[in-house]
C-alpha cells in the first residue's frame, strides 16, 4: 500500500471555519479583522496540538489577503494567499522558542521587525513555546513588544501560561484554546477517513480520539499509524490492540459481575486483564471513569456529559438501570481510596482485588442484615458462609516469614479463589474477612457484625502466643515483659499485662503492632487485644494508656466511634 500522507499536515485547516473545536477564538479573531480592531500582540494558550499555530497561520494569511470573502476568510486565490499556501510567504515568520531561546535568536527576529512587508500589509511573527525563552531573551523582546511598528503582529503561543511573566501578559490579548471535544476529534477523523477512502468503525475513531486526550494533532498521527497497520479498514479491534487500550467491554463485564455479587468472576476478569499486560492502576482509574459514566446516566439532565458513541451509550443506560445509586457512590469511594493508596502499596495487585471485593460486597451487606435470622436464604449468604469454612489455621505456621505476598502465575485453569494461588501472608480467606467486615459495617449497626471466624482466646492461649513471639524475637526486654506471670488476666478480649513502670510500656511501643499481628495469627482471632497496667506499690493497678487504649476507652463510652472509624477507613496510630 502506498505510504499514507501525514494527515495532521495534509488536513491542517486553511481557513477559520475549518478549525476544529475553537469556535470562540476564530469568531473573535474574525470580528476583530472585520472591524479593524486587531491587537498587535496575542498570547495563544492551551494544550499541545489543539490548533494554536494553525490559528496563528490562518490569521496571518487572512489579514494579508487582498480579496477577503464576505465571511472574513482568506480567498485562497490572490497572490498573497498563494504564497502562504505554498509556504513561501515572507510575511509570516515562525520561531520555535523551545530550540531557539537565546538573546541572539530574539535579536535576529527584532532586526527583521523593522522592515515593512513587500506584499500585503502585515508581517506576523509567531513565537512558539514562548515560555522557553531565556530571561534575557524575554527582556530583549519586551521593548519591541511595547512599541511595535504598525505592520508587525506578534502571536506568542504557549502550553504553559503560568510561566509567562506579567509584563508580557499585560501587553497581549489572551486567547485560551480548549482541549478539543471527543466528538469533534472523531468527526474530523471520520472526515479524513472518508476523503482518503478508508472504512473506519466509529468506535475505532472514538478510541483514537479518547487516547489523544483533546489533542487533534496527536489524534491525526495515531490515525496515520493505525492506517499503516490496518490498511484501508480500521476496526475497533485493531485500534485497541495497537494502541494498547483496555476494551470497555471489560468494564461492563466486571461491573456486571460486581453488581451481581459474582466475586469469582470479578477476580477472574481482573486476572485476564492483568494477563493481557494492563497495569492495575490504569485499570482502576478506568473503572472509576466507567462508574462515573454509569452515574451520569442515572439522571436525564447529566446524560449529555457522556462522551461516547450512541451504541456504547445504550450499554451505559442499560447498566445504569441495573446499578443502585448508593452502590455507585460507594463504589466510587472505594475506587478513589484504591487509587490513592495504589502507589505506596507493597502488593499493588492485592490493593485492586480488595477494592473489587469490597465493591462486590456493597450489595450483599443490606441483604445480610435483613436476612440475618432467616437460615433458608442460604443463596444470598453464600459468600459469607464460604469464608466461615475457611478459618486462618494455615497461618499458625509461616507467620512472619514472607513480606510481600505475590501471585504465582500458573498455567492451570483458574476455577476458584483458591486456584489464584496466593503464596503467603494475606490469603484470600483473610481478604474476604476484611471485605466482609468493612462492607457490613457500612450498612448495619456495629453490634450486629456477626462474629465469624474468631476463636476464643483464653489466658493460657494468650500466654502461649506471647511466649512464642518473645522466643522468636529473642530480646531480653521483651522476654521479660511477656513472661507468663506478667500477663495476669483476660478482660473480655483484652489481655492485661502488668508492668512495673511506664517506661516499660514505652520501650515496647515499637513492637506493639508486630506483637499484636503475631498474637492474632497465633490465636486465630482478629480482634484480640492487650493493654498494660501499672502495678502500684499497694498492689492495685492503674491503666497505662496508649493511643489505641485511649481510643478503646472512648469507644466504651460512645460505641458510635467505632462505626465512625470504619466508615472513614481510619488507621489508628499505634
Ligand atoms: Zn487572498
Coordinates of C-alpha atoms and ligand atoms in Angstrom, one line a residue:
X1 CA 0.0 0.0 0.0
X2 CA 1.1 3.5 -0.8
X3 CA 2.6 5.3 2.1
X4 CA -0.1 7.4 3.8
X5 CA 0.4 11.1 3.9
X6 CA 0.7 12.6 7.4
X7 CA -2.9 13.6 7.8
X8 CA -2.2 16.2 10.5
X9 CA -0.3 18.2 7.9
X10 CA -2.4 17.4 4.9
X11 CA -5.6 18.2 6.7
X12 CA -4.4 21.2 8.5
X13 CA -7.2 23.8 8.4
X14 CA -6.6 26.6 5.9
X15 CA -9.5 28.8 6.9
X16 CA -11.0 29.9 10.2
X17 CA -14.2 28.0 9.6
X18 CA -12.4 24.7 9.2
X19 CA -10.5 25.0 12.6
X20 CA -11.8 22.2 14.8
X21 CA -13.3 22.9 18.2
X22 CA -12.0 26.5 18.8
X23 CA -15.0 28.5 17.6
X24 CA -14.9 31.0 20.4
X25 CA -11.5 32.0 19.2
X26 CA -12.0 32.0 15.5
X27 CA -15.2 34.1 15.8
X28 CA -13.5 36.7 17.9
X29 CA -10.5 36.9 15.6
X30 CA -12.7 37.3 12.5
X31 CA -14.7 40.0 14.2
X32 CA -11.6 42.0 15.1
X33 CA -10.3 41.7 11.5
X34 CA -13.7 42.8 10.1
X35 CA -13.9 45.8 12.5
X36 CA -10.2 46.7 12.1
X37 CA -9.6 46.3 15.8
X38 CA -6.8 43.8 15.6
X39 CA -4.4 43.8 18.5
X40 CA -0.7 43.8 17.8
X41 CA 0.2 41.1 20.3
X42 CA -1.6 37.9 21.1
X43 CA -1.0 35.2 23.5
X44 CA -2.4 31.8 22.4
X45 CA -2.5 29.4 25.4
X46 CA -3.6 25.8 25.5
X47 CA -2.6 22.2 25.4
X48 CA -0.4 20.8 22.6
X49 CA -1.9 20.0 19.3
X50 CA -5.2 21.9 19.6
X51 CA -4.7 24.5 16.8
X52 CA -2.7 27.4 18.3
X53 CA -0.1 27.6 15.5
X54 CA -2.7 26.7 12.9
X55 CA -4.9 29.6 14.0
X56 CA -1.8 31.9 14.0
X57 CA -1.1 31.0 10.4
X58 CA -4.7 31.4 9.3
X59 CA -4.7 34.8 10.9
X60 CA -1.5 35.8 9.1
X61 CA -2.9 34.7 5.8
X62 CA -6.3 36.3 6.3
X63 CA -5.1 39.7 7.2
X64 CA -2.8 39.8 4.2
X65 CA -5.4 38.6 1.7
X66 CA -6.2 41.1 -1.0
X67 CA -9.7 39.8 -1.5
X68 CA -11.2 38.6 1.7
X69 CA -14.6 36.9 1.5
X70 CA -17.7 38.4 3.0
X71 CA -17.3 35.9 5.8
X72 CA -13.8 37.3 6.6
X73 CA -12.0 34.3 5.3
X74 CA -8.9 34.3 3.0
X75 CA -9.8 33.9 -0.6
X76 CA -7.0 31.3 -1.3
X77 CA -6.7 32.8 -4.8
X78 CA -4.8 36.1 -4.6
X79 CA -1.0 36.3 -4.8
X80 CA -0.6 36.7 -1.1
X81 CA -2.8 33.7 -0.3
X82 CA -1.0 31.6 -2.9
X83 CA 2.4 32.4 -1.4
X84 CA 1.0 31.5 2.1
X85 CA -0.5 28.2 0.8
X86 CA 2.8 27.2 -0.8
X87 CA 4.7 28.1 2.3
X88 CA 6.7 30.9 0.5
X89 CA 5.2 33.9 2.1
X90 CA 7.7 36.3 3.6
X91 CA 5.0 37.8 5.8
X92 CA 5.0 35.0 8.3
X93 CA 7.9 34.3 10.5
X94 CA 8.0 31.4 12.9
X95 CA 10.4 31.0 15.8
X96 CA 10.3 27.8 17.9
X97 CA 11.5 29.1 21.2
X98 CA 12.0 25.6 22.5
X99 CA 15.1 25.2 20.4
X100 CA 15.9 28.9 19.7
X101 CA 15.7 30.6 23.1
X102 CA 18.9 32.7 23.3
X103 CA 19.2 36.5 23.2
X104 CA 20.8 36.1 19.7
X105 CA 17.7 34.4 18.3
X106 CA 15.5 37.1 19.6
X107 CA 17.8 39.8 18.3
X108 CA 17.6 38.3 14.8
X109 CA 13.9 38.4 15.0
X110 CA 13.8 42.0 16.3
X111 CA 16.1 43.1 13.4
X112 CA 13.6 41.9 10.9
X113 CA 10.6 43.5 12.6
X114 CA 11.8 47.0 11.3
X115 CA 11.3 46.1 7.7
X116 CA 7.8 46.6 6.2
X117 CA 6.2 43.8 4.2
X118 CA 6.7 43.9 0.4
X119 CA 3.5 42.1 -0.4
X120 CA 0.4 42.6 1.8
X121 CA 0.1 44.8 4.8
X122 CA 1.2 42.8 7.8
X123 CA 4.1 40.8 9.0
X124 CA 3.2 38.2 11.5
X125 CA 5.7 36.8 14.0
X126 CA 4.8 33.6 15.6
X127 CA 6.8 32.6 18.7
X128 CA 6.0 29.0 19.6
X129 CA 6.6 27.7 23.2
X130 CA 7.4 31.3 24.2
X131 CA 7.7 30.3 27.9
X132 CA 11.0 28.6 26.9
X133 CA 12.7 31.9 26.1
X134 CA 15.6 32.7 28.5
X135 CA 15.1 35.6 30.9
X136 CA 17.5 37.8 29.0
X137 CA 15.8 37.0 25.7
X138 CA 12.5 37.9 27.2
X139 CA 13.9 41.3 28.3
X140 CA 15.3 42.0 24.9
X141 CA 11.9 41.2 23.3
X142 CA 9.9 43.3 25.8
X143 CA 10.9 46.6 24.2
X144 CA 9.8 45.6 20.8
X145 CA 6.5 44.3 22.2
X146 CA 5.9 47.6 23.9
X147 CA 6.3 49.7 20.7
X148 CA 5.9 47.5 17.7
X149 CA 5.9 49.0 14.2
X150 CA 2.3 49.3 12.7
X151 CA 2.9 46.5 10.3
X152 CA 4.0 43.9 12.9
X153 CA 1.8 41.5 14.7
X154 CA 3.1 39.1 17.3
X155 CA 1.5 35.9 18.2
X156 CA 3.0 34.2 21.2
X157 CA 2.0 30.6 21.8
X158 CA 2.4 28.6 24.9
X159 CA 1.3 25.4 26.6
X160 CA 2.3 26.9 29.9
X161 CA 0.6 30.2 30.5
X162 CA 1.6 30.3 34.2
X163 CA 5.3 30.6 33.1
X164 CA 4.7 33.9 31.2
X165 CA 5.8 36.9 33.1
X166 CA 3.1 39.6 33.9
X167 CA 4.8 42.3 31.8
X168 CA 4.2 40.1 28.7
X169 CA 0.7 39.0 29.8
X170 CA -0.4 42.6 30.2
X171 CA 0.7 43.5 26.7
X172 CA -1.1 40.7 24.9
X173 CA -4.7 39.9 24.0
X174 CA -5.0 36.4 25.5
X175 CA -6.8 33.5 24.0
X176 CA -7.3 30.3 25.8
X177 CA -7.6 27.3 23.5
X178 CA -9.7 24.4 24.5
X179 CA -8.9 20.7 24.6
X180 CA -10.9 19.5 21.6
X181 CA -14.0 17.6 22.4
X182 CA -14.1 13.9 21.7
X183 CA -16.9 14.3 19.2
X184 CA -15.1 17.0 17.3
X185 CA -12.0 14.9 17.0
X186 CA -13.8 11.8 15.9
X187 CA -15.8 13.7 13.4
X188 CA -12.7 15.2 12.0
X189 CA -11.1 11.8 11.7
X190 CA -14.2 10.4 10.1
X191 CA -13.9 13.2 7.5
X192 CA -10.3 12.4 6.8
X193 CA -11.1 8.7 6.6
X194 CA -13.9 9.4 4.1
X195 CA -11.7 11.6 2.0
X196 CA -8.9 9.1 1.9
X197 CA -11.3 6.2 1.1
X198 CA -10.7 4.4 4.4
X199 CA -13.5 2.4 6.0
X200 CA -13.4 3.2 9.7
X201 CA -15.6 1.9 12.5
X202 CA -17.0 4.8 14.6
X203 CA -15.8 3.1 17.8
X204 CA -12.3 2.8 16.3
X205 CA -12.1 6.6 15.7
X206 CA -13.6 7.3 19.1
X207 CA -10.9 5.3 20.9
X208 CA -8.2 7.2 19.0
X209 CA -9.8 10.4 19.9
X210 CA -10.0 9.3 23.5
X211 CA -6.4 8.3 23.6
X212 CA -5.4 11.7 22.1
X213 CA -6.9 13.4 25.1
X214 CA -8.1 16.6 23.4
X215 CA -5.2 17.0 21.0
X216 CA -6.1 16.9 17.4
X217 CA -2.6 16.6 16.1
X218 CA -1.9 13.5 18.3
X219 CA -5.2 12.0 17.1
X220 CA -4.2 12.5 13.5
X221 CA -0.8 10.9 13.9
X222 CA -2.3 8.0 15.7
X223 CA -4.8 7.7 12.9
X224 CA -2.0 7.6 10.4
X225 CA -0.2 4.9 12.4
X226 CA -3.4 2.7 12.6
X227 CA -3.9 3.1 8.9
X228 CA -0.4 2.0 8.1
X229 CA -1.0 -1.1 10.3
X230 CA -4.5 -1.9 9.2
X231 CA -4.7 -0.7 5.6
X232 CA -8.0 0.7 4.3
X233 CA -10.1 -0.8 7.0
X234 CA -9.9 0.5 10.6
X235 CA -11.7 -1.7 13.2
X236 CA -12.2 -1.2 16.9
X237 CA -10.3 -4.4 17.5
X238 CA -7.2 -3.3 15.5
X239 CA -7.2 0.0 17.3
X240 CA -7.5 -1.2 20.9
X241 CA -4.8 -3.8 20.2
X242 CA -2.4 -1.4 18.6
X243 CA -2.9 1.5 21.0
X244 CA -3.0 -0.9 23.9
X245 CA -6.3 0.4 25.1
X246 CA -8.3 -1.6 27.6
X247 CA -11.5 -2.7 25.9
X248 CA -14.5 -1.0 27.5
X249 CA -16.3 -4.4 27.4
X250 CA -14.2 -5.4 30.3
X251 CA -15.5 -2.6 32.4
X252 CA -19.1 -3.5 31.5
X253 CA -18.4 -7.2 32.3
X254 CA -16.6 -6.5 35.6
X255 CA -19.3 -4.0 36.8
X256 CA -21.9 -6.5 36.0
X257 CA -20.2 -9.2 38.0
X258 CA -19.6 -6.8 40.9
X259 CA -23.3 -5.8 40.9
X260 CA -24.4 -9.5 40.8
X261 CA -22.2 -10.5 43.8
X262 CA -20.2 -12.8 41.5
X263 CA -16.9 -12.2 43.1
X264 CA -15.2 -15.2 41.4
X265 CA -16.0 -13.7 38.0
X266 CA -14.8 -10.3 39.2
X267 CA -11.4 -11.7 40.2
X268 CA -11.1 -13.8 37.1
X269 CA -11.9 -10.9 34.8
X270 CA -9.3 -8.8 36.5
X271 CA -6.8 -11.7 36.2
X272 CA -7.5 -11.7 32.5
X273 CA -6.9 -8.0 32.2
X274 CA -3.6 -8.3 34.1
X275 CA -2.6 -11.2 31.9
X276 CA -3.2 -9.1 28.9
X277 CA -0.4 -6.8 30.1
X278 CA -2.5 -4.0 31.6
X279 CA -1.5 -2.1 34.7
X280 CA -3.6 -2.4 37.8
X281 CA -3.6 1.4 38.4
X282 CA -4.6 2.0 34.8
X283 CA -7.4 -0.4 35.2
X284 CA -8.8 1.0 38.5
X285 CA -8.7 4.5 37.1
X286 CA -10.6 3.3 34.0
X287 CA -13.1 1.6 36.3
X288 CA -13.6 4.9 38.1
X289 CA -14.3 6.6 34.8
X290 CA -16.7 3.8 33.9
X291 CA -18.7 4.0 37.2
X292 CA -18.8 7.8 36.8
X293 CA -20.3 7.3 33.3
X294 CA -23.0 5.0 34.7
X295 CA -23.6 7.6 37.4
X296 CA -24.3 10.4 34.9
X297 CA -26.7 8.1 33.1
X298 CA -28.8 7.9 36.3
X299 CA -30.1 11.4 35.6
X300 CA -31.6 12.6 32.3
X301 CA -30.0 16.0 32.9
X302 CA -26.5 14.7 33.1
X303 CA -26.6 12.0 30.3
X304 CA -25.2 14.7 28.0
X305 CA -21.9 14.6 29.9
X306 CA -21.4 11.1 28.5
X307 CA -18.7 11.3 25.7
X308 CA -19.3 8.0 24.0
X309 CA -20.9 6.8 20.8
X310 CA -24.6 6.0 20.5
X311 CA -24.0 2.2 20.7
X312 CA -22.0 2.4 23.9
X313 CA -24.4 5.0 25.3
X314 CA -27.1 2.4 25.1
X315 CA -25.0 0.0 27.1
X316 CA -24.4 2.6 29.7
X317 CA -28.0 3.4 30.1
X318 CA -28.8 -0.3 30.4
X319 CA -26.2 -0.8 33.1
X320 CA -27.3 2.3 34.9
X321 CA -30.7 0.7 35.3
X322 CA -29.1 -2.3 36.9
X323 CA -27.0 -0.4 39.4
X324 CA -28.3 1.4 42.5
X325 CA -27.3 4.9 43.3
X326 CA -25.9 4.0 46.7
X327 CA -23.8 1.2 45.2
X328 CA -22.3 3.6 42.6
X329 CA -21.4 6.3 45.0
X330 CA -19.8 3.8 47.4
X331 CA -18.0 2.1 44.6
X332 CA -16.5 5.4 43.5
X333 CA -15.4 6.0 47.1
X334 CA -13.7 2.6 47.2
X335 CA -12.0 3.1 43.8
X336 CA -10.8 6.5 44.9
X337 CA -9.2 5.1 48.0
X338 CA -7.6 2.4 46.0
X339 CA -6.3 4.9 43.5
X340 CA -4.7 7.0 46.3
X341 CA -3.1 4.1 48.1
X342 CA -2.0 2.2 45.0
X343 CA 1.4 3.8 44.5
X344 CA 2.5 3.2 48.1
X345 CA 1.2 -0.3 48.3
X346 CA 3.6 -3.2 48.6
X347 CA 1.3 -5.6 46.8
X348 CA -0.5 -3.4 44.3
X349 CA -2.5 -6.2 42.7
X350 CA -3.9 -7.1 46.0
X351 CA -5.0 -3.5 46.5
X352 CA -7.1 -3.6 43.4
X353 CA -8.5 -7.0 44.3
X354 CA -9.5 -5.8 47.8
X355 CA -11.2 -2.8 46.2
X356 CA -13.0 -5.1 43.8
X357 CA -14.2 -7.5 46.5
X358 CA -15.3 -4.6 48.7
X359 CA -17.4 -3.4 45.8
X360 CA -18.8 -6.9 45.3
X361 CA -20.0 -6.9 48.9
X362 CA -21.6 -3.5 48.8
X363 CA -24.8 -5.1 47.6
X364 CA -24.5 -8.0 49.9
X365 CA -24.4 -6.1 53.1
X366 CA -28.0 -4.9 53.4
X367 CA -29.3 -8.3 52.4
X368 CA -27.2 -9.9 55.0
X369 CA -28.6 -7.6 57.7
X370 CA -32.2 -8.2 56.6
X371 CA -31.9 -11.9 56.3
X372 CA -29.8 -12.4 59.3
X373 CA -32.3 -14.6 61.1
X374 CA -33.5 -16.5 58.1
X375 CA -31.4 -19.5 57.5
X376 CA -33.4 -20.6 54.5
X377 CA -31.8 -17.8 52.5
X378 CA -28.6 -19.6 52.0
X379 CA -28.2 -18.5 48.4
X380 CA -27.6 -14.9 49.2
X381 CA -25.4 -15.6 52.2
X382 CA -23.2 -17.9 50.3
X383 CA -20.1 -15.7 50.1
X384 CA -20.2 -15.3 53.9
X385 CA -20.5 -18.9 54.7
X386 CA -17.6 -19.7 52.4
X387 CA -15.4 -17.6 54.5
X388 CA -16.7 -19.2 57.7
X389 CA -15.5 -22.5 56.5
X390 CA -12.1 -21.1 55.8
X391 CA -10.5 -20.1 59.1
X392 CA -7.0 -18.8 59.3
X393 CA -5.5 -22.0 60.5
X394 CA -2.8 -22.3 57.9
X395 CA -1.2 -19.1 59.2
X396 CA -0.1 -20.6 62.5
X397 CA 2.9 -21.8 60.7
X398 CA 4.6 -19.4 58.4
X399 CA 3.7 -16.3 60.3
X400 CA 6.1 -13.5 59.7
X401 CA 8.3 -15.3 57.1
X402 CA 7.2 -13.7 53.9
X403 CA 6.8 -10.0 53.5
X404 CA 5.4 -9.4 50.1
X405 CA 2.6 -11.7 49.0
X406 CA 2.5 -12.3 45.3
X407 CA 0.5 -14.4 43.0
X408 CA 2.2 -17.2 41.3
X409 CA 1.5 -17.5 37.6
X410 CA 0.2 -20.9 36.8
X411 CA -0.8 -22.4 33.5
X412 CA -3.5 -24.5 35.1
X413 CA -7.0 -23.0 34.6
X414 CA -8.2 -20.9 37.4
X415 CA -11.6 -22.2 38.6
X416 CA -11.9 -20.8 42.1
X417 CA -10.5 -18.3 44.6
X418 CA -8.1 -20.9 45.9
X419 CA -6.6 -21.5 42.4
X420 CA -5.4 -18.0 42.3
X421 CA -2.7 -19.4 44.5
X422 CA -1.6 -16.8 46.9
X423 CA 1.7 -17.8 48.3
X424 CA 1.7 -16.2 51.7
X425 CA 0.6 -13.8 54.4
X426 CA -2.6 -12.3 53.0
X427 CA -4.7 -15.2 52.0
X428 CA -8.0 -14.8 50.2
X429 CA -10.0 -16.0 53.2
X430 CA -8.5 -13.1 55.0
X431 CA -9.2 -10.7 52.2
X432 CA -12.8 -11.8 52.3
X433 CA -13.0 -11.2 56.0
X434 CA -11.6 -7.7 55.6
X435 CA -14.0 -7.1 52.8
X436 CA -17.0 -8.5 54.7
X437 CA -16.3 -6.6 57.8
X438 CA -15.9 -3.3 56.0
X439 CA -18.8 -3.9 53.7
X440 CA -21.0 -5.0 56.6
X441 CA -20.1 -2.2 58.9
X442 CA -21.0 0.3 56.3
X443 CA -24.5 -1.0 56.2
X444 CA -25.5 -2.3 59.6
X445 CA -25.0 -1.1 63.2
X446 CA -21.8 -2.2 64.7
X447 CA -23.3 -4.6 67.3
X448 CA -24.8 -6.7 64.5
X449 CA -21.5 -7.7 63.0
X450 CA -21.6 -11.5 63.0
X451 CA -18.6 -12.9 64.9
X452 CA -17.5 -15.0 62.1
X453 CA -14.2 -16.7 62.4
X454 CA -12.6 -15.6 65.7
X455 CA -11.7 -18.4 68.1
X456 CA -12.0 -17.9 71.8
X457 CA -8.8 -16.8 73.5
X458 CA -8.1 -18.0 77.0
X459 CA -5.5 -16.5 79.3
X460 CA -3.4 -19.7 78.7
X461 CA -3.6 -19.3 74.9
X462 CA -2.6 -15.7 75.1
X463 CA 0.4 -16.6 77.3
X464 CA 1.5 -19.2 74.8
X465 CA 1.2 -16.8 71.9
X466 CA 3.2 -14.2 73.8
X467 CA 5.8 -16.7 74.7
X468 CA 6.1 -17.7 71.0
X469 CA 6.6 -14.1 70.0
X470 CA 9.2 -13.5 72.7
X471 CA 11.1 -16.6 71.7
X472 CA 11.2 -15.6 68.1
X473 CA 12.2 -12.1 69.0
X474 CA 14.9 -13.2 71.4
X475 CA 15.3 -9.8 73.1
X476 CA 15.7 -9.6 76.8
X477 CA 13.4 -6.7 77.5
X478 CA 10.6 -8.4 75.5
X479 CA 11.2 -11.8 77.1
X480 CA 11.0 -10.2 80.5
X481 CA 7.9 -8.2 79.7
X482 CA 6.0 -11.1 78.2
X483 CA 6.6 -13.7 80.9
X484 CA 3.5 -15.7 81.8
X485 CA 3.2 -14.2 85.2
X486 CA 3.2 -10.7 83.8
X487 CA 0.1 -11.5 81.8
X488 CA -2.4 -11.5 84.7
X489 CA -5.8 -11.9 83.3
X490 CA -8.2 -11.5 80.3
X491 CA -10.6 -8.6 80.4
X492 CA -13.1 -9.8 77.9
X493 CA -10.9 -9.9 74.7
X494 CA -8.2 -7.8 76.2
X495 CA -5.2 -9.3 77.9
X496 CA -3.8 -7.4 80.8
X497 CA 0.0 -7.2 81.1
X498 CA 1.2 -5.8 84.4
X499 CA 4.3 -3.6 84.3
X500 CA 6.4 -2.0 87.0
X501 CA 6.6 1.4 85.4
X502 CA 5.5 3.3 82.3
X503 CA 8.9 3.2 80.6
X504 CA 8.5 -0.5 80.1
X505 CA 5.4 0.3 78.0
X506 CA 7.2 2.9 76.0
X507 CA 10.1 0.6 75.2
X508 CA 7.6 -1.9 74.0
X509 CA 5.9 0.6 71.7
X510 CA 7.9 -0.2 68.6
X511 CA 6.9 -3.9 68.8
X512 CA 3.3 -3.3 69.6
X513 CA 1.8 -3.7 66.1
X514 CA 4.0 -6.6 65.2
X515 CA 3.3 -8.3 68.5
X516 CA -0.4 -7.8 68.0
X517 CA -0.3 -9.2 64.5
X518 CA 1.6 -12.2 65.7
X519 CA -0.8 -12.8 68.6
X520 CA -3.8 -12.5 66.4
X521 CA -2.5 -15.0 63.9
X522 CA -1.4 -17.4 66.6
X523 CA -4.8 -17.3 68.3
X524 CA -6.9 -17.2 65.1
X525 CA -8.6 -14.1 66.4
X526 CA -8.7 -10.9 64.7
X527 CA -9.9 -8.6 67.4
X528 CA -7.9 -9.8 70.4
X529 CA -6.0 -7.0 72.0
X530 CA -3.9 -6.3 75.1
X531 CA -3.1 -3.4 77.4
X532 CA -0.6 -2.6 80.0
X533 CA -1.5 -1.8 83.6
X534 CA 1.0 -0.3 86.0
X535 CA 1.4 -2.3 89.2
X536 CA 1.2 0.0 92.3
X537 CA 3.1 -0.4 95.5
X538 CA 0.0 -1.1 97.3
X539 CA -0.8 -4.0 95.0
X540 CA -3.6 -2.1 93.0
X541 CA -3.1 -1.5 89.3
X542 CA -3.6 1.6 87.1
X543 CA -4.2 1.6 83.4
X544 CA -1.3 2.7 81.3
X545 CA -2.8 4.3 78.2
X546 CA -1.5 4.2 74.7
X547 CA -3.3 5.8 71.7
X548 CA -5.2 2.6 70.9
X549 CA -6.1 2.1 74.5
X550 CA -7.4 5.7 74.8
X551 CA -9.5 5.1 71.7
X552 CA -10.9 1.9 73.2
X553 CA -11.8 3.7 76.4
X554 CA -13.6 6.3 74.2
X555 CA -15.4 3.6 72.4
X556 CA -16.6 2.2 75.7
X557 CA -18.2 5.5 76.4
X558 CA -19.5 6.0 72.9
X559 CA -19.8 2.9 70.7
X560 CA -20.6 5.1 67.6
X561 CA -16.9 6.0 67.4
X562 CA -16.1 2.5 66.2
X563 CA -18.6 2.9 63.5
X564 CA -17.1 6.3 62.6
X565 CA -13.6 4.8 62.5
X566 CA -14.6 2.1 60.0
X567 CA -16.7 4.5 57.9
X568 CA -13.8 6.9 57.5
X569 CA -11.5 3.9 57.0
X570 CA -9.2 5.3 59.7
X571 CA -6.0 3.7 60.8
X572 CA -5.0 4.2 64.4
X573 CA -1.5 5.2 65.1
X574 CA -0.4 2.5 67.4
Ligands
LIG1 ZN1 -6.4 36.0 -0.7

